[in-house]
Short mmCIF file of C-alpha atoms in Angstrom, two decimals:
data_model
loop_
_atom_site.label_atom_id
_atom_site.label_comp_id
_atom_site.label_asym_id
_atom_site.label_seq_id
_atom_site.Cartn_x
_atom_site.Cartn_y
_atom_site.Cartn_z
CA MET A 5 0.00 0.00 0.00
CA THR A 6 1.29 3.45 -0.81
CA THR A 7 0.58 6.74 0.86
CA PRO A 8 -1.65 9.08 -1.19
CA ARG A 9 0.33 11.86 -2.83
CA PRO A 10 -0.71 15.45 -2.16
CA ARG A 11 -2.03 17.07 -5.31
CA LEU A 12 -3.39 20.40 -6.38
CA ARG A 13 -7.06 20.13 -7.20
CA PHE A 14 -9.41 22.25 -9.20
CA ALA A 15 -12.19 23.73 -7.09
CA ALA A 16 -15.50 21.91 -7.26
CA LEU A 17 -17.90 23.63 -9.60
CA ALA A 18 -20.92 25.15 -7.88
CA CYS A 19 -22.56 26.30 -11.07
CA ALA A 20 -25.03 23.52 -11.82
CA SER A 21 -26.68 25.53 -14.57
CA ALA A 22 -23.54 25.50 -16.67
CA LEU A 23 -23.19 21.74 -16.47
CA ALA A 24 -26.87 21.27 -17.19
CA ALA A 25 -26.53 23.39 -20.30
CA ALA A 26 -23.45 21.47 -21.38
CA CYS A 27 -25.33 18.18 -21.03
CA GLY A 28 -28.16 19.29 -23.29
CA ASP A 29 -28.55 18.00 -26.82
CA ALA A 30 -25.63 15.61 -27.26
CA ASP A 31 -25.91 15.80 -31.05
CA SER A 32 -25.74 19.56 -31.20
CA PRO A 33 -22.43 21.41 -31.65
CA THR A 34 -23.85 24.29 -29.64
CA ALA A 35 -22.18 24.70 -26.24
CA PRO A 36 -22.30 27.15 -23.35
CA SER A 37 -20.41 30.36 -23.86
CA LEU A 38 -16.94 30.61 -22.41
CA ASP A 39 -18.32 33.01 -19.80
CA GLU A 40 -20.65 30.30 -18.47
CA VAL A 41 -18.03 27.61 -17.85
CA PRO A 42 -14.90 28.20 -15.75
CA GLN A 43 -11.82 27.74 -17.93
CA ARG A 44 -8.18 27.31 -17.15
CA PRO A 45 -5.82 29.73 -18.96
CA PRO A 46 -5.89 28.97 -22.71
CA GLY A 47 -2.86 28.06 -24.78
CA ALA A 48 -0.38 30.44 -26.29
CA LEU A 49 -2.52 31.32 -29.30
CA ARG A 50 -4.33 34.63 -29.31
CA ALA A 51 -7.88 35.13 -30.56
CA GLY A 52 -7.75 35.93 -34.25
CA ASP A 53 -4.65 33.83 -34.97
CA LEU A 54 -6.76 31.04 -36.47
CA ALA A 55 -9.95 31.19 -38.44
CA ARG A 56 -10.56 27.95 -40.35
CA ALA A 57 -10.59 24.35 -39.13
CA ASP A 58 -8.45 23.11 -42.00
CA ASP A 59 -5.83 25.68 -41.06
CA VAL A 60 -5.61 24.17 -37.57
CA LEU A 61 -5.23 20.41 -38.13
CA PRO A 62 -4.35 18.15 -41.06
CA GLU A 63 -7.38 16.64 -42.72
CA ASP A 64 -6.98 13.17 -41.17
CA ALA A 65 -6.47 14.55 -37.67
CA LEU A 66 -9.41 16.91 -38.13
CA ALA A 67 -11.66 13.98 -39.06
CA PHE A 68 -10.66 12.19 -35.85
CA ALA A 69 -11.18 15.27 -33.70
CA LEU A 70 -14.76 15.70 -34.83
CA THR A 71 -15.55 12.11 -33.73
CA MET A 72 -14.04 12.57 -30.25
CA SER A 73 -16.18 15.42 -28.93
CA PRO A 74 -18.72 16.23 -27.64
CA VAL A 75 -19.40 13.54 -25.06
CA PRO A 76 -23.01 12.41 -25.50
CA ALA A 77 -25.45 12.08 -22.64
CA PRO A 78 -25.19 8.78 -20.74
CA PRO A 79 -27.06 6.04 -22.61
CA PRO A 80 -30.24 4.62 -21.11
CA ASP A 81 -29.98 1.44 -19.06
CA PRO A 82 -33.13 -0.61 -19.61
CA THR A 83 -31.87 -3.22 -17.13
CA ASN A 84 -32.27 -0.62 -14.36
CA ALA A 85 -35.80 0.77 -14.18
CA TRP A 86 -34.63 3.50 -11.78
CA ALA A 87 -31.61 4.69 -13.77
CA GLU A 88 -33.26 8.04 -14.57
CA ASN A 89 -35.18 8.40 -11.31
CA GLU A 90 -33.93 11.44 -9.37
CA ASN A 91 -35.25 10.15 -6.05
CA ALA A 92 -33.39 6.89 -6.62
CA ALA A 93 -30.25 8.87 -7.48
CA GLU A 94 -30.56 10.82 -4.23
CA PHE A 95 -30.95 7.57 -2.32
CA GLY A 96 -27.92 6.24 -4.16
CA ARG A 97 -26.02 9.39 -3.30
CA ALA A 98 -26.66 8.78 0.40
CA LEU A 99 -25.55 5.14 0.03
CA PHE A 100 -22.42 6.15 -1.91
CA HIS A 101 -21.28 8.28 1.03
CA ALA A 102 -22.51 5.98 3.83
CA GLU A 103 -19.59 4.63 5.86
CA SER A 104 -22.06 2.51 7.78
CA LEU A 105 -22.18 0.13 4.80
CA SER A 106 -18.93 -1.53 5.81
CA ARG A 107 -17.80 -4.00 8.45
CA SER A 108 -15.33 -1.44 9.85
CA GLY A 109 -17.88 1.40 9.88
CA ASP A 110 -15.45 3.79 8.19
CA MET A 111 -15.50 2.68 4.54
CA SER A 112 -17.80 4.05 1.83
CA CYS A 113 -17.83 4.07 -1.96
CA ALA A 114 -16.47 7.61 -1.69
CA THR A 115 -13.47 6.36 0.26
CA CYS A 116 -11.92 4.82 -2.85
CA HIS A 117 -13.68 7.13 -5.32
CA ALA A 118 -13.01 10.38 -3.54
CA LEU A 119 -14.46 13.64 -4.81
CA ASP A 120 -11.20 15.44 -4.02
CA ALA A 121 -9.08 12.85 -5.84
CA SER A 122 -10.87 12.93 -9.21
CA LEU A 123 -13.12 9.97 -8.28
CA ALA A 124 -10.13 7.75 -7.57
CA ASP A 125 -7.86 7.34 -4.54
CA ASP A 126 -4.30 8.42 -5.49
CA ARG A 127 -2.91 4.99 -4.56
CA ASP A 128 -0.91 2.58 -6.68
CA LEU A 129 -3.17 -0.25 -5.54
CA GLY A 130 -6.59 0.10 -3.98
CA TYR A 131 -7.30 -0.31 -0.30
CA GLY A 132 -10.54 -1.31 1.39
CA VAL A 133 -10.51 -2.94 4.81
CA ALA A 134 -7.33 -4.61 3.48
CA ASP A 135 -4.86 -4.24 0.61
CA LEU A 136 -6.27 -4.85 -2.87
CA GLU A 137 -4.45 -6.23 -5.89
CA ARG A 138 -5.45 -3.70 -8.55
CA HIS A 139 -5.46 0.04 -9.04
CA THR A 140 -8.73 1.90 -8.41
CA ILE A 141 -10.48 2.99 -11.61
CA ALA A 142 -11.88 6.53 -11.62
CA LEU A 143 -15.64 6.79 -12.18
CA TRP A 144 -15.74 9.54 -14.81
CA ASN A 145 -18.48 8.92 -17.41
CA VAL A 146 -18.91 5.46 -15.89
CA ALA A 147 -22.49 5.15 -17.16
CA HIS A 148 -21.11 4.87 -20.71
CA GLN A 149 -19.15 1.70 -19.98
CA ARG A 150 -20.19 -1.72 -21.31
CA TRP A 151 -18.22 -3.79 -18.78
CA PHE A 152 -17.12 -2.95 -15.26
CA PHE A 153 -13.98 -3.57 -13.20
CA TRP A 154 -10.59 -4.05 -14.86
CA ASP A 155 -11.54 -7.59 -15.85
CA GLY A 156 -15.11 -6.76 -16.91
CA ARG A 157 -16.64 -9.17 -14.40
CA ALA A 158 -19.82 -7.07 -14.06
CA ASP A 159 -22.13 -6.42 -16.99
CA SER A 160 -24.05 -3.42 -15.60
CA LEU A 161 -23.36 -0.43 -13.42
CA TRP A 162 -25.89 -1.59 -10.84
CA SER A 163 -24.41 -5.08 -10.51
CA GLN A 164 -20.95 -3.54 -10.23
CA ALA A 165 -22.12 -1.37 -7.34
CA LEU A 166 -23.08 -4.45 -5.32
CA ALA A 167 -19.81 -6.36 -5.55
CA PRO A 168 -17.55 -4.15 -3.36
CA LEU A 169 -20.12 -4.18 -0.55
CA GLU A 170 -19.71 -7.93 -0.07
CA ASP A 171 -16.06 -8.23 -1.08
CA PRO A 172 -14.16 -9.33 2.05
CA LEU A 173 -11.22 -7.05 1.17
CA GLU A 174 -13.30 -3.98 0.33
CA HIS A 175 -16.39 -3.19 2.45
CA ALA A 176 -16.44 -6.71 3.95
CA PHE A 177 -20.20 -6.33 4.47
CA THR A 178 -23.15 -8.56 3.64
CA ARG A 179 -26.48 -8.04 1.94
CA SER A 180 -28.36 -8.82 5.16
CA GLU A 181 -26.50 -5.98 6.90
CA VAL A 182 -27.19 -3.65 3.98
CA ALA A 183 -30.92 -4.25 4.50
CA ARG A 184 -30.57 -3.86 8.29
CA THR A 185 -28.58 -0.65 7.94
CA ILE A 186 -31.05 0.95 5.53
CA GLN A 187 -33.94 0.11 7.82
CA GLY A 188 -32.14 1.23 10.96
CA ASP A 189 -31.01 4.61 9.61
CA PRO A 190 -33.95 7.06 9.54
CA GLU A 191 -32.55 9.03 6.60
CA LEU A 192 -31.69 5.99 4.49
CA ARG A 193 -35.05 4.39 5.27
CA ALA A 194 -36.94 7.54 4.29
CA ARG A 195 -35.01 7.82 1.03
CA TYR A 196 -35.57 4.14 0.23
CA GLU A 197 -39.30 4.30 0.90
CA ALA A 198 -39.66 7.51 -1.15
CA VAL A 199 -38.65 5.43 -4.18
CA PHE A 200 -39.66 1.84 -3.50
CA GLY A 201 -42.39 2.00 -0.87
CA ASP A 202 -42.35 0.44 2.56
CA LEU A 203 -39.49 -1.87 3.43
CA PRO A 204 -40.81 -5.42 3.07
CA ALA A 205 -39.81 -6.88 6.43
CA ASP A 206 -38.37 -6.25 9.88
CA PHE A 207 -34.70 -6.75 9.10
CA GLN A 208 -33.81 -6.03 12.73
CA ASP A 209 -35.24 -9.45 13.62
CA THR A 210 -31.97 -11.37 13.83
CA GLU A 211 -33.78 -14.67 14.21
CA ARG A 212 -35.21 -14.33 10.70
CA PHE A 213 -32.41 -12.21 9.30
CA PRO A 214 -29.09 -13.17 10.84
CA ARG A 215 -26.37 -10.56 10.85
CA TYR A 216 -23.69 -11.00 8.21
CA ALA A 217 -25.58 -13.40 5.98
CA ARG A 218 -24.76 -13.81 2.29
CA PRO A 219 -24.12 -16.53 -0.27
CA VAL A 220 -20.37 -17.14 -0.43
CA PRO A 221 -19.20 -18.06 -3.94
CA GLU A 222 -16.39 -20.54 -4.47
CA TYR A 223 -14.00 -17.78 -5.58
CA ASP A 224 -14.65 -15.56 -2.53
CA ARG A 225 -11.27 -14.39 -1.30
CA ALA A 226 -12.08 -14.91 2.38
CA LEU A 227 -13.36 -18.43 1.67
CA VAL A 228 -10.28 -19.33 -0.37
CA ARG A 229 -7.95 -18.18 2.38
CA ALA A 230 -10.01 -19.89 5.11
CA ARG A 231 -9.91 -23.13 3.14
CA GLU A 232 -6.15 -22.88 2.86
CA ARG A 233 -5.82 -22.36 6.61
CA ALA A 234 -8.21 -25.23 7.34
CA GLN A 235 -6.22 -27.53 5.07
CA GLU A 236 -2.98 -26.48 6.71
CA ARG A 237 -4.42 -27.27 10.14
CA ALA A 238 -5.89 -30.59 9.03
CA GLY A 239 -2.86 -31.57 7.00
CA THR A 240 -5.11 -32.82 4.19
CA GLU A 241 -7.04 -31.41 1.28
CA GLY A 242 -10.28 -32.30 3.03
CA GLY A 243 -10.09 -29.92 5.95
CA HIS A 244 -13.38 -29.35 7.74
CA GLY A 245 -16.20 -30.80 5.66
CA HIS A 246 -19.86 -29.84 5.74
CA ALA A 247 -23.13 -30.52 3.97
CA ASN A 248 -22.29 -28.41 0.94
CA GLY A 249 -19.04 -30.24 0.38
CA ARG A 250 -16.77 -27.27 1.00
CA ALA A 251 -13.55 -27.57 2.95
CA PHE A 252 -14.64 -24.66 5.12
CA TYR A 253 -18.22 -23.69 5.92
CA HIS A 254 -18.04 -19.92 5.86
CA PRO A 255 -20.05 -18.32 8.67
CA HIS A 256 -21.73 -15.92 6.22
CA GLN A 257 -22.91 -18.89 4.16
CA ARG A 258 -24.03 -20.71 7.31
CA ALA A 259 -26.13 -17.69 8.33
CA TRP A 260 -27.59 -17.41 4.83
CA ASP A 261 -28.52 -21.09 4.78
CA ARG A 262 -30.45 -20.63 8.03
CA MET A 263 -32.86 -18.24 6.34
CA THR A 264 -35.99 -19.26 4.48
CA GLU A 265 -36.04 -18.78 0.73
CA GLU A 266 -38.74 -16.14 1.17
CA ASP A 267 -36.59 -14.10 3.55
CA GLN A 268 -33.55 -14.51 1.30
CA GLU A 269 -35.67 -13.06 -1.49
CA LEU A 270 -36.64 -10.04 0.63
CA VAL A 271 -33.00 -9.30 1.42
CA ASN A 272 -31.97 -9.69 -2.21
CA GLU A 273 -34.70 -7.30 -3.32
CA VAL A 274 -33.47 -4.53 -1.03
CA PHE A 275 -29.85 -5.25 -1.93
CA VAL A 276 -30.48 -5.01 -5.69
CA ARG A 277 -32.48 -1.82 -5.29
CA ALA A 278 -29.57 -0.32 -3.38
CA GLY A 279 -27.23 -1.17 -6.27
CA LYS A 280 -29.59 0.29 -8.85
CA SER A 281 -29.88 3.49 -6.81
CA ILE A 282 -26.11 3.84 -6.53
CA ALA A 283 -25.90 3.36 -10.29
CA ALA A 284 -28.52 6.08 -10.83
CA PHE A 285 -26.38 8.43 -8.73
CA GLU A 286 -23.14 7.55 -10.50
CA ARG A 287 -24.64 8.67 -13.81
CA ARG A 288 -23.94 12.19 -12.52
CA PHE A 289 -20.16 11.68 -12.78
CA THR A 290 -19.76 13.29 -16.18
CA SER A 291 -16.69 14.92 -17.68
CA ILE A 292 -17.59 16.78 -20.86
CA ARG A 293 -15.93 20.19 -20.95
CA SER A 294 -12.15 19.88 -21.22
CA ASP A 295 -9.89 22.23 -23.17
CA PHE A 296 -10.00 19.68 -25.97
CA ASP A 297 -13.81 19.85 -26.08
CA VAL A 298 -13.72 23.64 -26.24
CA PHE A 299 -11.18 23.36 -29.06
CA VAL A 300 -13.44 21.01 -31.04
CA GLU A 301 -16.28 23.48 -30.58
CA GLY A 302 -13.95 25.97 -32.21
CA LEU A 303 -13.37 23.59 -35.10
CA ARG A 304 -17.09 23.29 -35.62
CA THR A 305 -17.91 26.97 -35.24
CA GLY A 306 -14.79 28.77 -36.42
CA ASP A 307 -14.60 30.56 -33.07
CA ASP A 308 -10.99 31.68 -32.62
CA GLU A 309 -11.25 32.01 -28.86
CA ARG A 310 -12.35 28.40 -28.51
CA LEU A 311 -9.66 27.24 -30.91
CA ALA A 312 -7.13 28.91 -28.63
CA ALA A 313 -8.18 26.64 -25.72
CA LEU A 314 -5.74 23.98 -27.00
CA SER A 315 -2.10 25.02 -26.82
CA PRO A 316 0.23 24.44 -29.79
CA ASP A 317 2.07 21.59 -28.04
CA ALA A 318 -1.23 19.91 -27.14
CA ARG A 319 -2.36 20.21 -30.78
CA ARG A 320 0.87 18.60 -31.92
CA GLY A 321 0.27 15.92 -29.29
CA PHE A 322 -3.19 15.26 -30.68
CA GLU A 323 -1.76 14.77 -34.17
CA LEU A 324 0.64 12.22 -32.69
CA PHE A 325 -2.16 10.61 -30.70
CA VAL A 326 -4.19 9.85 -33.83
CA GLY A 327 -1.14 9.37 -36.06
CA LYS A 328 2.40 8.22 -35.36
CA ALA A 329 1.80 7.15 -31.74
CA ARG A 330 -1.31 5.12 -32.70
CA CYS A 331 -2.95 5.76 -29.30
CA VAL A 332 -6.33 6.12 -31.02
CA SER A 333 -6.24 2.41 -31.91
CA CYS A 334 -7.53 1.69 -28.39
CA HIS A 335 -8.41 5.17 -27.11
CA GLY A 336 -10.84 6.46 -29.73
CA GLY A 337 -14.25 8.10 -29.56
CA PRO A 338 -15.57 10.72 -27.13
CA LEU A 339 -14.64 8.56 -24.11
CA PHE A 340 -11.14 7.88 -25.43
CA THR A 341 -11.57 4.12 -25.05
CA ASP A 342 -12.66 1.23 -27.25
CA LEU A 343 -14.46 -0.25 -24.19
CA GLU A 344 -12.62 -3.51 -24.79
CA PHE A 345 -9.75 -5.51 -23.27
CA HIS A 346 -6.09 -5.86 -24.21
CA ASP A 347 -2.85 -7.32 -22.94
CA THR A 348 -0.38 -4.45 -23.22
CA ARG A 349 2.21 -6.44 -21.23
CA VAL A 350 2.50 -3.99 -18.38
CA PRO A 351 5.37 -4.99 -16.06
CA HIS A 352 4.56 -6.63 -12.73
CA VAL A 353 4.77 -4.56 -9.55
CA ASP A 354 5.04 -5.61 -5.91
CA GLY A 355 1.70 -6.06 -4.20
CA ALA A 356 -0.24 -6.80 -7.39
CA ARG A 357 -1.20 -10.35 -8.25
CA GLU A 358 1.60 -11.77 -10.38
CA ASP A 359 -0.59 -14.26 -12.22
CA ASP A 360 -3.62 -11.97 -12.55
CA PRO A 361 -5.85 -13.71 -15.15
CA GLY A 362 -7.70 -10.53 -16.10
CA ARG A 363 -10.48 -10.85 -18.65
CA SER A 364 -10.39 -14.64 -18.83
CA VAL A 365 -11.79 -14.95 -15.32
CA GLY A 366 -13.86 -11.79 -15.76
CA ILE A 367 -15.84 -13.51 -18.51
CA ALA A 368 -16.46 -16.53 -16.31
CA ARG A 369 -17.74 -14.26 -13.53
CA VAL A 370 -20.15 -12.50 -15.89
CA LEU A 371 -21.54 -15.77 -17.17
CA GLU A 372 -22.25 -17.05 -13.64
CA ALA A 373 -23.27 -13.72 -12.10
CA GLU A 374 -26.05 -13.81 -9.54
CA PHE A 375 -27.18 -10.29 -10.42
CA GLY A 376 -26.28 -10.06 -14.12
CA VAL A 377 -28.36 -8.52 -16.89
CA ARG A 378 -29.63 -11.97 -17.89
CA THR A 379 -30.96 -12.77 -14.43
CA ARG A 380 -34.43 -12.21 -13.03
CA TRP A 381 -33.12 -9.14 -11.20
CA SER A 382 -32.64 -7.31 -14.48
CA ASP A 383 -35.47 -5.05 -15.63
CA ALA A 384 -34.86 -5.97 -19.28
CA ARG A 385 -33.68 -9.47 -20.21
CA GLU A 386 -33.39 -8.86 -23.93
CA GLY A 387 -31.75 -6.28 -26.14
CA ASP A 388 -28.16 -5.09 -26.54
CA ALA A 389 -27.30 -5.30 -22.85
CA VAL A 390 -28.10 -9.02 -22.85
CA ALA A 391 -26.76 -9.75 -26.32
CA LYS A 392 -23.28 -8.56 -25.36
CA VAL A 393 -23.18 -11.32 -22.73
CA GLU A 394 -24.68 -14.00 -24.95
CA PHE A 395 -21.93 -13.52 -27.54
CA LEU A 396 -18.98 -13.52 -25.14
CA PRO A 397 -16.16 -15.92 -26.06
CA ARG A 398 -15.87 -18.68 -23.49
CA PRO A 399 -12.35 -18.96 -22.00
CA GLY A 400 -10.74 -22.28 -22.89
CA VAL A 401 -13.36 -22.86 -25.61
CA ASP A 402 -13.46 -20.04 -28.15
CA GLY A 403 -9.84 -19.65 -29.18
CA HIS A 404 -8.40 -19.46 -25.66
CA ALA A 405 -7.23 -23.04 -25.23
CA HIS A 406 -3.67 -21.84 -24.53
CA GLY A 407 -4.68 -20.64 -21.08
CA PHE A 408 -5.70 -17.40 -19.45
CA ILE A 409 -5.07 -14.13 -21.24
CA PRO A 410 -4.19 -11.28 -18.87
CA GLU A 411 -6.22 -8.69 -20.74
CA PHE A 412 -7.55 -5.63 -18.95
CA LYS A 413 -10.09 -2.98 -19.84
CA THR A 414 -8.99 0.04 -21.84
CA PRO A 415 -9.59 2.94 -19.44
CA SER A 416 -11.04 6.25 -20.53
CA LEU A 417 -8.41 8.97 -20.82
CA ARG A 418 -10.69 11.78 -19.73
CA ASN A 419 -9.16 13.40 -16.64
CA VAL A 420 -6.21 11.06 -16.99
CA ALA A 421 -3.82 13.77 -15.75
CA GLU A 422 -5.76 13.83 -12.46
CA THR A 423 -5.95 10.08 -11.80
CA ALA A 424 -2.35 8.91 -11.38
CA PRO A 425 -0.94 6.32 -10.98
CA TYR A 426 -1.70 4.31 -14.11
CA MET A 427 -2.45 0.82 -15.44
CA HIS A 428 -4.45 -1.94 -13.77
CA ASN A 429 -1.63 -2.50 -11.29
CA GLY A 430 -0.53 1.10 -10.76
CA ALA A 431 2.78 0.37 -12.49
CA PHE A 432 3.49 3.95 -13.60
CA GLU A 433 3.45 7.07 -11.45
CA THR A 434 3.31 9.69 -14.20
CA LEU A 435 2.01 10.21 -17.72
CA GLU A 436 5.60 10.62 -18.84
CA GLU A 437 6.32 7.07 -17.67
CA VAL A 438 3.26 5.74 -19.52
CA VAL A 439 4.31 7.43 -22.76
CA GLU A 440 7.86 6.14 -22.35
CA PHE A 441 6.58 2.58 -21.85
CA TYR A 442 4.54 2.62 -25.05
CA ASP A 443 7.32 4.41 -26.91
CA THR A 444 10.21 2.10 -25.98
CA ARG A 445 8.35 -1.08 -24.94
CA ALA A 446 11.07 -1.54 -22.33
CA ASN A 447 10.46 -4.00 -19.47
CA VAL A 448 7.37 -5.52 -21.06
CA ARG A 449 6.00 -8.58 -19.33
CA PRO A 450 6.22 -11.85 -21.27
CA SER A 451 2.96 -12.68 -23.02
CA ASN A 452 1.09 -15.97 -23.35
CA ALA A 453 -1.47 -14.47 -25.74
CA PRO A 454 -0.31 -15.14 -29.29
CA GLY A 455 -3.51 -13.69 -30.71
CA GLU A 456 -2.91 -10.26 -29.18
CA ARG A 457 -1.26 -7.72 -31.48
CA ILE A 458 1.92 -6.69 -29.68
CA LEU A 459 2.69 -3.01 -29.93
CA GLU A 460 6.03 -2.08 -31.45
CA PRO A 461 8.33 0.71 -30.23
CA LEU A 462 7.23 4.09 -31.59
CA GLY A 463 10.55 5.90 -31.85
CA LEU A 464 9.30 9.25 -30.53
CA THR A 465 11.55 12.21 -29.89
CA GLU A 466 11.68 13.85 -26.47
CA GLU A 467 9.63 16.75 -27.85
CA GLU A 468 7.03 14.37 -29.24
CA ARG A 469 6.72 12.64 -25.88
CA SER A 470 6.24 16.00 -24.22
CA ASP A 471 3.61 16.99 -26.77
CA LEU A 472 1.68 13.77 -26.16
CA VAL A 473 1.61 14.47 -22.43
CA ALA A 474 0.44 18.02 -23.12
CA PHE A 475 -2.48 16.65 -25.13
CA LEU A 476 -3.40 14.15 -22.40
CA GLU A 477 -3.41 17.01 -19.90
CA SER A 478 -5.84 18.90 -22.15
CA LEU A 479 -8.47 16.20 -21.45
CA THR A 480 -8.89 17.45 -17.88
CA ASP A 481 -12.33 18.56 -16.74
CA ASP A 482 -12.98 17.27 -13.24
CA TYR A 483 -15.30 20.00 -12.04
CA LEU A 484 -18.11 18.64 -9.92
CA ASP A 485 -21.29 20.27 -8.70
CA MET A 486 -21.03 19.41 -5.02
CA GLY A 487 -24.71 20.17 -4.60
CA ARG A 488 -25.46 17.06 -6.66
CA VAL A 489 -22.61 14.71 -5.82
CA GLY A 490 -21.37 15.60 -2.34
CA PRO A 491 -22.66 13.98 0.85
CA PRO A 492 -26.34 14.82 1.31
CA GLU A 493 -27.26 17.03 4.22
CA ARG A 494 -28.64 15.08 7.14
#
C-alpha cells in the first residue's frame, strides 16, 4: 500500500446551470459560452490567430477530432428501471457516502472514489478494509461503460455497485446488513421508501435475518484463504467438511442457509435496489468540458477564442495521438476508449497479483453472475445489454485453449492527468512514464497471448513525448457540482 500523494485540485464547480446546459442535446455542436463555464488559462494562441478548421489540423487529424467530442449524454440502461429516477439517485447518493455500509464502519464508496481525488484514490493499488491487488479505476463517465472492473466481471453499473459491498477485502459487508442498515437509519429508510415504498420486512429481527448473511461463492477471497488455513491445520485437502461439500463452511454462508427462501428473497430485493440506486447516482459523474472539447467546438464553429483553448504543443500531441503514436487504436471516440480488453504487457509490480488472469476470469464471472443482466433481477432481459453477454467468447473454448489471457479494460483517458498512478496494477506514477513505456516497450511482461497484437516501439523524440503528455493534460475537466454529488445534508 502506498501513501496518497498530495495534489493540487481544481475547485468543485458550484454552477449547476452551466453543467446542465453542457449536457443538453448531445448531437448539437452548440455549447455554453466561455463566460458560463470556468476555464483554465488557454494556450499560447491569441484570438484571431486562427480562423478555419483546416488551417488548424491536417485533414486526417481533423476527421478524428470531430468524432471525439462532444461527449453524448449517458445512454439509457433498460436493465435498471430506476436509472433516470432522481429520487433513486438521491438515495444512491446517500448510500455512496454511507460509511455505515462496511464492516469497519469507516469505509464508503467515496473512500476509494473520492471527490477530491478525481473519483479515484491516489494509490498505486486500492485499499478497502485490506490491501487490494489492482489500481482503483476513476468513475468519470462510468455510465457509458459496457463492462465494469478491470476484468469486466460485471455487466451493468448496478451489478458492479453491489460487488464491493460484499467483497471481504473492500467493504467486507453482507447483503443482510445492507438491508438492516437501511432500515435502521432514519434518513436511508426515508429515502428508500420515497422510491420503492415500505421496506418489506423487519430486518432487525436477527432470528429471521441473521447478521452478516450472504451466499459465499467458491471464488470468494475470504473463503479461499479460510480453506487454505483449514487444510494447513488438518494436513489434508479435506479440511473441515460440511453438507455443501466445501472444505470450510463460511459463517456468512451458514447464516444465509439458516434463512428461508422467502426471507432470502426479501434481502436480495433490497440489496439489488440499493445497487440500482447507486448506479442512478453515478450517472452524474460526467466529464464533458475539457480544453480539448472547447477546441473542437472551435473547429465546428470557427470561433478563434475556442480554438485557442488547445495550446500548440497539445495540438501537436493530438496529431501524434491519432497518427504516429497510434494511441487512437484503443483510445478512440468521445470517451477515449474502445471499451474492450487488451494485454499491453505492463510490467509486474510488488503487491499486485503476479498471475492476474484478467479478462479470462472476468468472462467466467459475468456468465455465472447472480445479479447479471440476464438474471431475473434485471429489468430488461433482452436487447443489446443481454446480447453482449450472450456472444462472449468462453475462455478455454473459443480460441483461448492456450490458457488465461491477462487482458484488462482500456480505461477512458478523460481526466487522466488527475488520476495517477496508471495501469491496472498502478505500475506507472506519471504520464511521462506511460508514454515512455509505449514508446520504448522496455520491461514488457512476457505474453502468453499469441492472438494479441503486440505493440512495437514508436521511436518518438523527447519533444514528441512532451507533446503527447500536453495533449493528455488537455483532457482534464474534473469539475463537480457538489450540490449534486457531495454527501447529502442530514
